Short mmCIF file of C-alpha atoms in Angstrom, two decimals:
data_model
loop_
_atom_site.label_atom_id
_atom_site.label_comp_id
_atom_site.label_asym_id
_atom_site.label_seq_id
_atom_site.Cartn_x
_atom_site.Cartn_y
_atom_site.Cartn_z
CA MET A 1 -0.35 -0.14 -0.08
CA PRO A 2 1.11 3.62 -0.87
CA ASP A 3 2.74 5.33 2.78
CA SER A 4 1.12 9.04 1.05
CA PRO A 5 -1.55 10.96 -1.14
CA VAL A 6 1.56 10.92 -3.16
CA ALA A 7 2.97 7.94 -3.50
CA ALA A 8 -0.73 6.73 -4.14
CA TYR A 9 -0.57 8.37 -7.84
CA ARG A 10 3.10 8.02 -9.29
CA TRP A 11 1.68 5.90 -11.59
CA LEU A 12 1.03 8.92 -13.50
CA GLU A 13 4.08 9.69 -14.62
CA ASP A 14 6.18 6.25 -15.01
CA ASP A 15 5.72 4.07 -17.16
CA THR A 16 2.20 2.38 -15.93
CA THR A 17 0.67 4.71 -18.02
CA SER A 18 0.31 5.50 -22.45
CA TYR A 19 0.33 9.04 -21.43
CA SER A 20 2.95 9.81 -18.87
CA THR A 21 4.35 12.94 -20.93
CA ALA A 22 1.57 14.45 -21.17
CA GLY A 23 -2.10 14.18 -19.97
CA CYS A 24 -5.36 15.58 -18.54
CA VAL A 25 -7.07 12.69 -15.12
CA THR A 26 -10.59 14.44 -14.71
CA VAL A 27 -12.70 12.73 -11.58
CA VAL A 28 -17.01 13.42 -12.31
CA CYS A 29 -19.04 12.61 -9.45
CA GLY A 30 -22.47 12.05 -10.23
CA ARG A 31 -23.04 11.32 -13.85
CA GLN A 32 -22.70 7.89 -15.65
CA PRO A 33 -20.13 8.00 -18.84
CA ASP A 34 -21.79 8.45 -21.66
CA ASP A 35 -23.57 11.58 -19.86
CA ALA A 36 -20.24 12.63 -18.55
CA LEU A 37 -18.92 12.20 -22.15
CA ALA A 38 -21.61 14.03 -23.69
CA ALA A 39 -21.00 17.21 -21.65
CA ILE A 40 -16.92 17.44 -21.89
CA GLY A 41 -18.75 17.27 -26.03
CA ALA A 42 -17.06 14.06 -26.60
CA ASP A 43 -19.84 11.58 -29.09
CA PRO A 44 -20.42 8.48 -27.02
CA GLY A 45 -21.40 6.82 -30.03
CA GLY A 46 -18.32 7.16 -31.46
CA ALA A 47 -16.07 4.88 -29.74
CA THR A 48 -13.28 3.48 -31.58
CA PRO A 49 -10.20 1.69 -30.43
CA VAL A 50 -7.22 3.59 -29.49
CA ALA A 51 -4.95 1.43 -31.66
CA ASP A 52 -6.77 2.74 -34.70
CA ILE A 53 -6.11 6.79 -33.53
CA ARG A 54 -3.77 8.75 -35.29
CA LEU A 55 -0.44 10.37 -32.88
CA SER A 56 -1.14 13.69 -34.34
CA GLU A 57 -4.82 13.34 -33.71
CA ALA A 58 -5.02 11.74 -30.00
CA ALA A 59 -6.03 14.90 -28.26
CA ALA A 60 -9.00 15.53 -29.84
CA TRP A 61 -10.35 12.40 -28.38
CA VAL A 62 -10.86 11.55 -24.75
CA SER A 63 -11.33 8.12 -22.45
CA ALA A 64 -13.62 6.96 -20.07
CA ALA A 65 -13.67 4.67 -16.74
CA GLY A 66 -16.88 3.81 -14.24
CA ALA A 67 -18.08 1.22 -12.08
CA ASP A 68 -16.91 -1.49 -14.34
CA VAL A 69 -13.30 -0.65 -13.23
CA GLY A 70 -14.18 -0.36 -9.51
CA LEU A 71 -15.09 3.50 -9.23
CA PRO A 72 -18.45 4.21 -6.81
CA ASP A 73 -21.55 4.72 -8.85
CA ASN A 74 -21.77 7.89 -10.51
CA THR A 75 -18.82 8.55 -10.80
CA VAL A 76 -16.74 9.23 -13.92
CA VAL A 77 -12.67 9.21 -15.16
CA LEU A 78 -11.92 10.65 -18.12
CA VAL A 79 -9.00 10.19 -19.34
CA GLU A 80 -6.90 12.47 -22.02
CA ASP A 81 -3.54 11.44 -23.88
CA ASN A 82 -1.92 15.04 -24.52
CA GLY A 83 -5.73 16.79 -24.23
CA TRP A 84 -6.71 19.53 -22.47
CA GLU A 85 -10.53 19.36 -21.83
CA GLY A 86 -11.25 18.33 -19.03
CA VAL A 87 -9.27 21.26 -16.71
CA ARG A 88 -10.62 23.93 -19.19
CA PRO A 89 -12.77 26.26 -16.57
CA GLU A 90 -15.75 26.38 -18.89
CA VAL A 91 -15.70 22.29 -19.53
CA LEU A 92 -15.29 21.76 -16.02
CA ALA A 93 -17.80 23.79 -14.77
CA ARG A 94 -20.63 22.06 -17.14
CA LEU A 95 -18.93 18.29 -15.81
CA SER A 96 -19.50 19.62 -12.34
CA LYS A 97 -23.22 20.31 -12.56
CA PRO A 98 -24.32 17.52 -10.89
CA GLY A 99 -21.61 17.67 -7.71
CA LYS A 100 -17.48 17.47 -8.06
CA ALA A 101 -15.56 18.02 -10.66
CA ALA A 102 -11.82 18.49 -10.92
CA SER A 103 -8.61 17.39 -13.40
CA VAL A 104 -5.33 17.72 -13.50
CA PHE A 105 -3.45 18.08 -17.02
CA TRP A 106 0.50 18.41 -17.78
CA ASN A 107 2.84 18.72 -20.96
CA VAL A 108 6.29 18.04 -22.10
CA GLU A 109 6.77 21.78 -21.42
CA GLY A 110 6.45 21.22 -17.45
CA LEU A 111 3.24 23.02 -17.41
CA LEU A 112 0.88 21.59 -14.50
CA MET A 113 -2.72 22.79 -14.01
CA LEU A 114 -5.48 22.13 -11.69
CA ALA A 115 -9.10 22.68 -11.88
CA CYS A 116 -12.00 21.70 -9.75
CA ALA A 117 -15.47 22.74 -9.55
CA ARG A 118 -18.79 22.09 -7.63
CA ARG A 119 -22.58 22.20 -8.88
CA GLY A 120 -21.82 24.29 -12.27
CA LYS A 121 -19.54 26.64 -10.62
CA VAL A 122 -14.95 26.88 -11.02
CA ILE A 123 -13.69 27.44 -8.06
CA ALA A 124 -9.86 27.30 -8.75
CA SER A 125 -8.16 27.06 -12.30
CA VAL A 126 -4.61 27.14 -11.26
CA ASP A 127 -1.14 27.01 -12.82
CA LEU A 128 0.58 24.41 -9.78
CA THR A 129 4.26 26.12 -11.73
CA ASP A 130 3.53 29.22 -10.62
CA PRO A 131 4.74 30.19 -7.20
CA ASP A 132 1.51 32.44 -6.77
CA GLY A 133 -0.53 29.31 -8.20
CA ALA A 134 -1.56 28.07 -4.85
CA GLU A 135 -3.01 31.44 -3.30
CA GLU A 136 -5.88 30.66 -5.28
CA LEU A 137 -6.77 26.75 -4.31
CA PRO A 138 -9.33 26.68 -1.56
CA THR A 139 -7.53 26.31 1.71
CA THR A 140 -8.05 22.69 2.85
CA LEU A 141 -5.99 22.15 -0.57
CA ARG A 142 -4.00 25.40 -0.58
CA ARG A 143 -2.95 23.73 2.82
CA LEU A 144 -2.49 20.08 2.13
CA TRP A 145 -0.51 21.55 -1.43
CA GLU A 146 1.75 23.82 0.64
CA ARG A 147 2.29 21.25 3.97
CA ASP A 148 2.09 18.20 3.09
CA LEU A 149 2.79 17.76 -0.11
CA ASP A 150 6.10 16.79 -1.72
CA ALA A 151 6.95 19.16 -3.81
CA GLN A 152 9.45 16.34 -6.31
CA GLU A 153 6.59 14.64 -7.60
CA PRO A 154 4.46 17.99 -8.40
CA LEU A 155 1.75 15.53 -10.47
CA ALA A 156 1.09 13.35 -8.11
CA ALA A 157 0.76 15.67 -5.63
CA ALA A 158 -1.32 17.51 -7.82
CA MET A 159 -3.56 14.33 -8.10
CA ALA A 160 -3.36 13.49 -4.39
CA LEU A 161 -5.53 17.14 -4.27
CA VAL A 162 -8.03 16.14 -7.05
CA GLU A 163 -9.02 13.53 -4.06
CA ARG A 164 -9.14 15.38 -1.58
CA PHE A 165 -11.51 17.66 -3.59
CA THR A 166 -13.62 14.92 -4.69
CA GLY A 167 -13.48 12.34 -2.09
CA VAL A 168 -12.26 9.81 -4.95
CA THR A 169 -9.40 7.25 -5.24
CA VAL A 170 -8.36 6.61 -8.45
CA GLU A 171 -6.27 3.02 -8.88
CA PRO A 172 -4.16 2.61 -11.72
CA ALA A 173 -6.81 0.38 -13.69
CA PRO A 174 -6.16 -0.98 -16.73
CA GLU A 175 -8.79 0.73 -18.53
CA ILE A 176 -7.31 4.63 -17.24
CA THR A 177 -3.61 3.79 -17.42
CA HIS A 178 -3.92 2.22 -20.78
CA PRO A 179 -6.86 3.25 -22.31
CA THR A 180 -8.16 0.80 -25.03
CA ILE A 181 -11.11 2.98 -25.95
CA ALA A 182 -11.64 6.99 -26.48
CA PHE A 183 -14.41 9.14 -28.39
CA PRO A 184 -13.76 11.72 -30.49
CA ILE A 185 -14.50 15.23 -28.94
CA THR A 186 -16.57 16.61 -31.72
CA SER A 187 -18.30 19.40 -29.99
CA PRO A 188 -15.90 21.45 -27.84
CA ILE A 189 -17.26 23.49 -25.03
CA LEU A 190 -17.13 27.36 -25.78
CA GLY A 191 -19.62 29.19 -23.98
CA HIS A 192 -20.13 32.01 -26.33
CA PRO A 193 -22.00 35.04 -25.00
CA ILE A 194 -23.59 35.83 -28.29
CA THR A 195 -25.81 33.05 -29.93
CA LYS A 196 -25.09 32.17 -33.66
CA ASP A 197 -29.44 33.84 -33.60
CA GLU A 198 -28.29 36.94 -32.45
CA LEU A 199 -25.29 37.38 -34.40
CA LEU A 200 -27.66 36.93 -37.64
CA ALA A 201 -29.76 39.35 -36.64
CA GLY A 202 -27.40 42.36 -37.79
CA ARG A 203 -24.46 41.66 -35.38
CA PRO A 204 -21.65 43.30 -35.87
CA SER A 205 -23.90 45.28 -38.67
CA ASP A 206 -26.47 44.24 -41.38
CA ALA A 207 -23.59 44.67 -43.95
CA LEU A 208 -21.13 42.31 -42.22
CA VAL A 209 -23.61 39.86 -41.93
CA ASN A 210 -24.52 39.86 -45.50
CA ALA A 211 -20.56 40.03 -47.05
CA VAL A 212 -20.08 37.07 -44.33
CA LEU A 213 -23.18 34.77 -45.41
CA THR A 214 -22.07 34.82 -48.96
CA ALA A 215 -18.80 34.83 -48.29
CA SER A 216 -16.24 31.51 -48.55
CA ASP A 217 -15.08 29.24 -45.65
CA LEU A 218 -11.48 30.66 -46.78
CA GLN A 219 -12.79 34.34 -46.33
CA ARG A 220 -14.65 33.69 -43.50
CA ARG A 221 -11.78 32.21 -41.48
CA ALA A 222 -9.59 34.66 -42.61
CA LEU A 223 -11.95 37.32 -41.08
CA THR A 224 -11.61 35.54 -37.71
CA GLU A 225 -8.55 35.56 -37.35
CA TRP A 226 -8.02 38.65 -38.41
CA SER A 227 -10.88 39.98 -35.78
CA VAL A 228 -9.18 37.74 -33.33
CA ARG A 229 -6.05 39.36 -33.77
CA HIS A 230 -6.85 43.15 -33.88
CA ALA A 231 -8.89 42.05 -30.43
CA LEU A 232 -5.71 41.02 -29.03
CA ALA A 233 -3.60 44.01 -30.04
CA GLY A 234 -5.75 46.19 -28.69
CA ALA A 235 -6.30 44.89 -25.26
CA GLY A 236 -2.41 44.05 -25.20
CA ILE A 237 -2.75 40.92 -24.97
CA LEU A 238 -1.24 39.97 -28.54
CA ASP A 239 1.94 38.42 -27.25
CA LEU A 240 0.88 37.31 -23.90
CA PRO A 241 2.46 33.64 -23.66
CA GLN A 242 -0.87 31.82 -23.04
CA LEU A 243 -1.91 32.60 -26.00
CA THR A 244 0.83 30.68 -28.32
CA SER A 245 -0.03 27.86 -28.80
CA VAL A 246 -3.58 29.11 -29.97
CA LEU A 247 -2.42 31.47 -31.75
CA ALA A 248 0.16 29.50 -34.29
CA GLN A 249 -2.92 27.43 -35.01
CA PHE A 250 -4.06 30.90 -37.39
CA GLY A 251 -3.21 29.72 -41.30
CA SER A 252 -4.58 26.23 -41.03
CA GLU A 253 -8.04 27.33 -42.28
CA ARG A 254 -9.32 25.16 -39.15
CA PRO A 255 -10.83 26.01 -35.79
CA VAL A 256 -8.52 26.57 -32.97
CA SER A 257 -8.09 24.38 -30.33
CA LEU A 258 -8.16 26.39 -27.17
CA SER A 259 -5.49 25.06 -25.28
CA ALA A 260 -5.98 25.08 -20.77
CA GLU A 261 -3.94 27.60 -20.30
CA ALA A 262 -5.57 29.79 -22.72
CA SER A 263 -8.86 28.99 -21.24
CA ALA A 264 -7.94 29.79 -17.30
CA PHE A 265 -7.15 33.21 -18.69
CA ARG A 266 -10.17 33.36 -20.54
CA MET A 267 -11.66 32.62 -17.07
CA ALA A 268 -9.75 35.69 -15.05
CA ALA A 269 -10.59 38.25 -17.76
CA THR A 270 -14.08 37.34 -17.20
CA ARG A 271 -13.97 37.11 -13.40
CA GLY A 272 -11.93 40.65 -13.50
CA MET A 273 -14.25 42.72 -16.03
CA ASN A 274 -17.08 41.25 -13.97
CA ALA A 275 -15.14 42.86 -11.02
CA ALA A 276 -14.75 45.56 -12.83
CA ASP A 277 -18.79 46.30 -13.70
CA GLN A 278 -20.22 45.50 -9.61
CA ALA A 279 -17.64 48.02 -8.56
CA LEU A 280 -18.76 50.48 -10.71
CA ALA A 281 -22.49 49.44 -9.51
CA ASP A 282 -21.19 49.54 -6.13
CA MET A 283 -19.83 53.52 -6.83
CA ASN A 284 -16.48 52.62 -6.18
CA MET A 285 -14.61 54.33 -8.96
CA ARG A 286 -11.13 54.12 -7.85
CA GLU A 287 -11.57 50.47 -7.90
CA ALA A 288 -13.53 50.27 -10.95
CA GLU A 289 -10.70 52.43 -12.97
CA ARG A 290 -7.83 50.03 -11.30
CA LEU A 291 -9.94 46.93 -12.85
CA ARG A 292 -11.34 48.86 -16.10
CA HIS A 293 -8.48 47.20 -18.35
CA TRP A 294 -10.34 44.05 -18.07
CA GLY A 295 -13.04 44.49 -20.03
CA LEU A 296 -10.55 44.74 -23.19
CA LYS A 297 -9.29 41.60 -22.28
CA SER A 298 -12.12 39.88 -21.31
CA TRP A 299 -13.63 40.64 -24.44
CA ALA A 300 -10.61 39.96 -26.84
CA MET A 301 -10.91 36.71 -25.24
CA GLU A 302 -14.14 36.01 -26.44
CA ALA A 303 -13.17 36.73 -29.86
CA LEU A 304 -10.38 34.18 -29.43
CA ALA A 305 -13.09 32.22 -28.38
CA TYR A 306 -15.39 32.17 -31.49
CA ALA A 307 -12.22 31.08 -33.54
CA ALA A 308 -12.57 27.80 -31.92
CA ASN A 309 -15.75 27.04 -33.37
CA SER A 310 -16.59 24.64 -36.23
CA ASP A 311 -19.65 26.97 -37.68
CA ASN A 312 -17.34 29.23 -39.98
CA VAL A 313 -20.10 32.01 -40.10
CA VAL A 314 -20.61 32.09 -36.10
CA ALA A 315 -16.77 31.82 -35.96
CA ALA A 316 -16.80 35.30 -38.45
CA LEU A 317 -19.35 37.27 -36.86
CA GLY A 318 -18.33 36.62 -32.68
CA ALA A 319 -15.23 37.30 -33.42
CA THR A 320 -15.73 40.45 -35.06
CA TYR A 321 -18.46 41.91 -32.85
CA CYS A 322 -16.15 41.72 -29.53
CA ALA A 323 -13.50 43.19 -31.71
CA LYS A 324 -15.81 46.09 -32.39
CA ILE A 325 -16.42 46.82 -28.52
CA ARG A 326 -13.27 48.18 -27.85
CA HIS A 327 -14.29 50.60 -30.37
CA ASN A 328 -17.61 51.70 -29.27
CA ALA A 329 -17.02 54.57 -27.55
CA ASN A 330 -15.79 56.25 -30.87
CA ASP A 331 -18.49 56.43 -33.69
CA VAL A 332 -15.44 56.89 -36.16
CA GLU A 333 -13.29 54.19 -35.02
CA ARG A 334 -15.95 51.84 -35.13
CA GLU A 335 -17.03 51.99 -38.79
CA ARG A 336 -13.13 52.14 -39.27
CA CYS A 337 -13.34 48.69 -37.97
CA LEU A 338 -16.22 47.52 -39.72
CA ASP A 339 -14.96 48.87 -42.87
CA GLU A 340 -12.04 47.13 -42.38
CA ALA A 341 -13.67 43.95 -41.74
CA LEU A 342 -15.83 44.40 -44.65
CA GLN A 343 -12.10 44.58 -46.96
CA ILE A 344 -11.04 41.17 -45.03
CA ILE A 345 -14.08 39.60 -46.25
CA ASP A 346 -13.93 40.97 -50.03
CA ALA A 347 -10.63 40.45 -50.30
#
């Protein structure tokens, strides 16, 4: 028997698993496997042998284990080989609606992220490689991380935090350490602020809606990427390290895949904007001014999230709508932004 919570999870990063160098393990309470797969955006009917999945596409698949491997009833462990959907805050919020969910993600670059949620609310989403990251953990988890866990084995320690939060012990059963079946993530959870119907009703403008509807997918994707860069540059975060891997996907004419770190920053930006709005409502003008910059960052991150949408009409209109918001206080600049967008779509 393992002599500590950390020792119990050393199997995550040794030769026991098929994903020891990069992966994501998510514990979900209150769901059955098919339900959890649907909640993460996967197709429960798309079961495919792992041996048939190309290595380059592994990140777009997820495996699920339930009571059949000794887990408690209504408990699921989701495993992603080199993937990260489970640790994304918007995904974890959805997974946790019936109860609790917690996830750990790591990669070959040394990134280690932990996220936990309860009843649809994200409690924490932190980069544990950041010296200050643990400050955002719930008190009981933070104390355990700082006082009791071996810093020399951070991945095993992070999984021990998942166990503490969910109350579920994950044993190294074969279907967890070496999944043989995986399911395609066909509908990533994006949580857009503006729906397709709202966009088609005239956002960001009637002229642009008409132009996008008659454009090719190549033109739509070009507009999407231009709008995202415009929004990120305007918010001063175009060179943010957390976004590098997402922006590197531009130019492929395909939807991007939001990384765990990009999603975590997106959530932080939304929290910052909400705090600014609350300060304004409370007439705390000094605090509102201090937080004002989060508004631009939040809308810029929403533009980036639209770039992950597989519907190129939604992607183009949504990203442009978000990019335009930074100019809403200036009619001339707003119209210039929309004119440039029309030029991109007509190119």
